[in-house]
Coordinates of N, CA and C in Angstrom, one line a residue:
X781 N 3.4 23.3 24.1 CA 3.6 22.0 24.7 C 4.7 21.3 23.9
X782 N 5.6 20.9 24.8 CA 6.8 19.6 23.7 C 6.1 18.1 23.9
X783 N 6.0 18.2 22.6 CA 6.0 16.7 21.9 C 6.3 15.5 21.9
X784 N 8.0 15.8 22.3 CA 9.0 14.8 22.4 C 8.8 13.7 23.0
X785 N 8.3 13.7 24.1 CA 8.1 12.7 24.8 C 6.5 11.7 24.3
X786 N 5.9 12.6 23.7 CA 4.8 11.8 23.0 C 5.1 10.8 21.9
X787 N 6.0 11.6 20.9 CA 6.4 11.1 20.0 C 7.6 9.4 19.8
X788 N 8.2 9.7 21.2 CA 9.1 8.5 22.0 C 8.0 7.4 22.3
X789 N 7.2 8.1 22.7 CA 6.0 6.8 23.3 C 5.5 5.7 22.3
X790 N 4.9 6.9 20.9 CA 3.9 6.9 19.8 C 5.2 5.4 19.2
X791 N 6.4 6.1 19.0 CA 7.1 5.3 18.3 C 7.7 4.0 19.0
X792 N 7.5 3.9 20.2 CA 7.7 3.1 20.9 C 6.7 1.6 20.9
X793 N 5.2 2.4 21.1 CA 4.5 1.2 20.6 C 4.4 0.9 19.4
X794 N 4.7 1.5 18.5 CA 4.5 0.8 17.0 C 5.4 0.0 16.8
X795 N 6.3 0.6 17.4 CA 7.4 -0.8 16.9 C 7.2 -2.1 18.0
X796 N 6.4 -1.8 18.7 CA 6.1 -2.8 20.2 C 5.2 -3.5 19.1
X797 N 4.5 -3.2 18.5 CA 2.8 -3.7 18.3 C 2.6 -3.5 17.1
X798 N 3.9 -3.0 16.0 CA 3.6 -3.3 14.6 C 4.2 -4.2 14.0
X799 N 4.8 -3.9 12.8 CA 5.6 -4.6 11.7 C 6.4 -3.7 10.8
X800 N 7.5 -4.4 10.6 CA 8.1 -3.6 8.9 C 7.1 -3.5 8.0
X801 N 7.7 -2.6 7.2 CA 7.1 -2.4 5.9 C 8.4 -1.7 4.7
X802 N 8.2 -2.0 3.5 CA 8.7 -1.4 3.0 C 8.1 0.1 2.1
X803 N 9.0 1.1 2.0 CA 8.5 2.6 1.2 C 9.3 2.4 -0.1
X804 N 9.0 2.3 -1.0 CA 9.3 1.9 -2.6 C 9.1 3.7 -3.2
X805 N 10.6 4.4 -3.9 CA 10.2 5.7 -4.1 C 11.1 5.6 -5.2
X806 N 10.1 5.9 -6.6 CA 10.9 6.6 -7.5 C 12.1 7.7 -7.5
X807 N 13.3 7.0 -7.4 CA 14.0 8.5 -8.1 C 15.1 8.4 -9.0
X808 N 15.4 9.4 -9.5 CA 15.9 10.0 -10.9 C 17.3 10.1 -10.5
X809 N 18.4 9.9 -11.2 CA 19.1 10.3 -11.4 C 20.3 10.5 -13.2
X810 N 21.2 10.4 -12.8 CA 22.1 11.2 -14.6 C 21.8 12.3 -14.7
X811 N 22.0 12.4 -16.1 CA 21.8 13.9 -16.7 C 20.3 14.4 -17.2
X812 N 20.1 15.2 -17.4 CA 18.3 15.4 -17.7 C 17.4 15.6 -18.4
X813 N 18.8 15.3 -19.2 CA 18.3 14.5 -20.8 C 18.2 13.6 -21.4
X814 N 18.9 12.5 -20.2 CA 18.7 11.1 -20.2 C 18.1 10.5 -18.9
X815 N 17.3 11.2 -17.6 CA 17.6 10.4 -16.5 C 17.6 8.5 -16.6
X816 N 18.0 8.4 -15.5 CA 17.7 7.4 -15.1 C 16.9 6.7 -14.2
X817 N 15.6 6.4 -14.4 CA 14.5 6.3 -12.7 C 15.0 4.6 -11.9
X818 N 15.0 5.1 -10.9 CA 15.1 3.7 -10.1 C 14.2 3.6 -8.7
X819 N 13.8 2.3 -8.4 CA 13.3 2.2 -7.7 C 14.2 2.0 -5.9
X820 N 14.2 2.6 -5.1 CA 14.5 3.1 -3.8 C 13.8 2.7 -3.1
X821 N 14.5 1.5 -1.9 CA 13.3 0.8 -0.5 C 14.0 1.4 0.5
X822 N 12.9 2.0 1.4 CA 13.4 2.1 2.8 C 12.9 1.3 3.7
X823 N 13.0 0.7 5.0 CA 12.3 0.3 6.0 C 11.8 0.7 6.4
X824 N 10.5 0.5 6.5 CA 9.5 1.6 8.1 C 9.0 0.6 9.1
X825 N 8.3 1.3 10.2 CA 7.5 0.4 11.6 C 6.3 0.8 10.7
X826 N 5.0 0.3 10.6 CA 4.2 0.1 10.8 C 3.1 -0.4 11.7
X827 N 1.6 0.1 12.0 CA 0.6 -0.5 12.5 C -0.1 -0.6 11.7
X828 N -0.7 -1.7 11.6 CA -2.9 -1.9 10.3 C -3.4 -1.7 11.6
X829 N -4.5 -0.3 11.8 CA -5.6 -0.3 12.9 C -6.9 -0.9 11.9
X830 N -7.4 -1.1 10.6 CA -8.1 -1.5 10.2 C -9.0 -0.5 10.0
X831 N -10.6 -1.1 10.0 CA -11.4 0.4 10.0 C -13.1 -0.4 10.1
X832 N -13.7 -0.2 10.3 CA -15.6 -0.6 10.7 C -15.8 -0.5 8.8
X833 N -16.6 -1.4 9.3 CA -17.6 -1.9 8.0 C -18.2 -1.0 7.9
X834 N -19.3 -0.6 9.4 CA -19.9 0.5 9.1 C -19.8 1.9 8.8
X835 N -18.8 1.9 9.0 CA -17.8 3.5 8.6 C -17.7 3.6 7.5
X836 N -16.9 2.2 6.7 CA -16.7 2.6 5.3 C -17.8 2.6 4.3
X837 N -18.7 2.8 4.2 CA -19.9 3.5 3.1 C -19.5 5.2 3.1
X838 N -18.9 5.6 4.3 CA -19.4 7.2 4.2 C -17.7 7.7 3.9
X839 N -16.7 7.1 3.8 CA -15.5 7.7 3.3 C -15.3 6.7 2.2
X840 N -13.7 6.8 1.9 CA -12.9 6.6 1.0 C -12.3 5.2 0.9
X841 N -12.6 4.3 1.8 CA -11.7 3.2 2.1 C -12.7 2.0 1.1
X842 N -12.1 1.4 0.6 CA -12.9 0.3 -0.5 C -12.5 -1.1 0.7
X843 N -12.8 -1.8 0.2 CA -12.7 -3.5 0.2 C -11.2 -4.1 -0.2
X844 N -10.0 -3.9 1.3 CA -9.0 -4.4 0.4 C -8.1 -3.9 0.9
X845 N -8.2 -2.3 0.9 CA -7.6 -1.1 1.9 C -7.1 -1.7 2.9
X846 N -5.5 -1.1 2.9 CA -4.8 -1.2 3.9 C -4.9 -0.2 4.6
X847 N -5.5 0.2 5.8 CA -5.2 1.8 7.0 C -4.5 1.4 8.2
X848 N -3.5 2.5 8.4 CA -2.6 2.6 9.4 C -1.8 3.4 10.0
X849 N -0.8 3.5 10.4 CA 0.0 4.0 11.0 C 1.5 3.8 10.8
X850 N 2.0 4.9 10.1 CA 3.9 4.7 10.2 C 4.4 5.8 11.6
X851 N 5.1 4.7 11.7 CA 6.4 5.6 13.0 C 7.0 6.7 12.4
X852 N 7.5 7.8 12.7 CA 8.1 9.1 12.3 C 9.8 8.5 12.7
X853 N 10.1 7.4 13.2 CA 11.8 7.1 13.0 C 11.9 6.3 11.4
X854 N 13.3 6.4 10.6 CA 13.4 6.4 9.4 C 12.6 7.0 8.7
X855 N 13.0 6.6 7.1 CA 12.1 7.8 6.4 C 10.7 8.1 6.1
X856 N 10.6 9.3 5.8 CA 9.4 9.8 6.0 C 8.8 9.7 4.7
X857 N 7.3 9.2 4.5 CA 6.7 8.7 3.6 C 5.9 9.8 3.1
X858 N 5.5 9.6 1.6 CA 5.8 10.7 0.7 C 4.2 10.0 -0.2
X859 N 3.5 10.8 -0.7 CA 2.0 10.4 -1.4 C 2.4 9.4 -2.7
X860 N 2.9 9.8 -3.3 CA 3.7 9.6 -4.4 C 4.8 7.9 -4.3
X861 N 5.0 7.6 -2.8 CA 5.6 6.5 -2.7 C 4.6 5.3 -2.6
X862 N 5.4 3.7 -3.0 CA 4.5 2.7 -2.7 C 4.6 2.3 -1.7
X863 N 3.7 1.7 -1.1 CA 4.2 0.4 0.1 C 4.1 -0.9 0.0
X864 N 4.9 -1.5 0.4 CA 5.0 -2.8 0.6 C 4.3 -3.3 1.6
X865 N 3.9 -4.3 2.4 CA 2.9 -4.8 3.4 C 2.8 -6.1 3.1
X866 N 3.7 -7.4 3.7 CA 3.6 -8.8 3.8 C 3.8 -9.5 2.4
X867 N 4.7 -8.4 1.5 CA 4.8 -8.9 0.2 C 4.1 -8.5 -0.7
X868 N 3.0 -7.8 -0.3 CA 2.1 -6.9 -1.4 C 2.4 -5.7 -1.8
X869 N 2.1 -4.9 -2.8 CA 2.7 -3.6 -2.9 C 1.5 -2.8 -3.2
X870 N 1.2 -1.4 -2.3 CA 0.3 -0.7 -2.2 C 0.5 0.5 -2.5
X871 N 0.0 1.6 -3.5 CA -0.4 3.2 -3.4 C -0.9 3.6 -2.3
X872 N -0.2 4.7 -2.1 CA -1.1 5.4 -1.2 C -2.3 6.4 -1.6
X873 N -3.8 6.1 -1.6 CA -4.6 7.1 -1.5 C -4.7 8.1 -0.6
X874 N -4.3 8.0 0.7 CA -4.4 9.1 1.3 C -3.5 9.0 2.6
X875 N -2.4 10.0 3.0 CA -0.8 10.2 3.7 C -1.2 11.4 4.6
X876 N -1.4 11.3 5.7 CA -1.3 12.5 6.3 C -0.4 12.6 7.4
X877 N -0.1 13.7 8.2 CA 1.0 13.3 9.1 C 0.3 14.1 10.4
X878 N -0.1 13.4 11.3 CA -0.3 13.6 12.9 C 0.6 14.7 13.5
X879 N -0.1 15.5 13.2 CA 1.0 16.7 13.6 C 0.2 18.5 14.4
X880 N 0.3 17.6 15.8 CA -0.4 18.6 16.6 C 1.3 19.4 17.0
X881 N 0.5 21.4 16.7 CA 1.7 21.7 16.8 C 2.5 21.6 15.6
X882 N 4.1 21.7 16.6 CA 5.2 21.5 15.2 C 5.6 20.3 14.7
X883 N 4.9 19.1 15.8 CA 5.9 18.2 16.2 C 5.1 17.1 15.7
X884 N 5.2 16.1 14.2 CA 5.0 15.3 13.6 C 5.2 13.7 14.5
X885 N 4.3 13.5 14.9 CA 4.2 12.1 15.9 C 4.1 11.2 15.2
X886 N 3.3 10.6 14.0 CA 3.2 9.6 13.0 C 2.6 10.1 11.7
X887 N 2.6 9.0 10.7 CA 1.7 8.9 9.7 C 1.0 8.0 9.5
X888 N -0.8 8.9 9.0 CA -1.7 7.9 8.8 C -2.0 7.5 7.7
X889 N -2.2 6.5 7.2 CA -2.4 6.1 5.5 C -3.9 5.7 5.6
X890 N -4.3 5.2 4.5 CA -5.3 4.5 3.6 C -4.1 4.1 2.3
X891 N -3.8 2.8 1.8 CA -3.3 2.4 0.7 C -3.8 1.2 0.2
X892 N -4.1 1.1 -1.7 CA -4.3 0.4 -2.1 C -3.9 -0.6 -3.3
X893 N -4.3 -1.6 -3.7 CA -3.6 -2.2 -4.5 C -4.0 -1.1 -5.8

């Protein structure tokens, strides 16, 4: 099955029905015996789907947790990066990427302060 057209949809409402966010990523550059780390923003679409009270006893999500959804247009978010969200800045606990097939439709987070 092609994707494409799923993935046009997927990105279509997020940016219909989400928000920016910023991806904050360490990286290195100079020589490598001196680098230099800096901090790197990109823009993304985001959705918060939230999550049940009653759900969270039996997973990972605490009191606070931001869960959602990035668009797969601009860059692609990385475990190791932060997020930004209305001026807050969040880790990601847990990054996975919606990926029936070959074809990467979105990413789902859990991120926390």
């Amino acid at each position: 099955m092609n994707y494409d057209r799923v993935q046009r949809h997927a990105n279509k409402l997020i940016a219909t029905y989400g928000k920016p966010a910023t991806l904050i990523r360490l990286e290195q550059s100079g020589p490598a015996y001196n680098p230099t780390t800096t901090e790197v923003e990109y823009t993304v679409q985001m959705v918060e789907t939230g999550y049940e009270i009653a759900n969270r006893a039996d997973t990972l999500i605490q009191t606070g947790d931001r869960v959602g959804i990035i668009s797969t247009t601009g860059e692609a978010p990385a475990l190791a990066d932060k997020i930004e969200i209305g001026g807050t800045r969040y880790g990601f606990v847990k990054l996975e990427p919606l990926t029936p097939g070959a074809a990467t439709l979105a990413y789902t987070f859990v991120a926390r302060k």
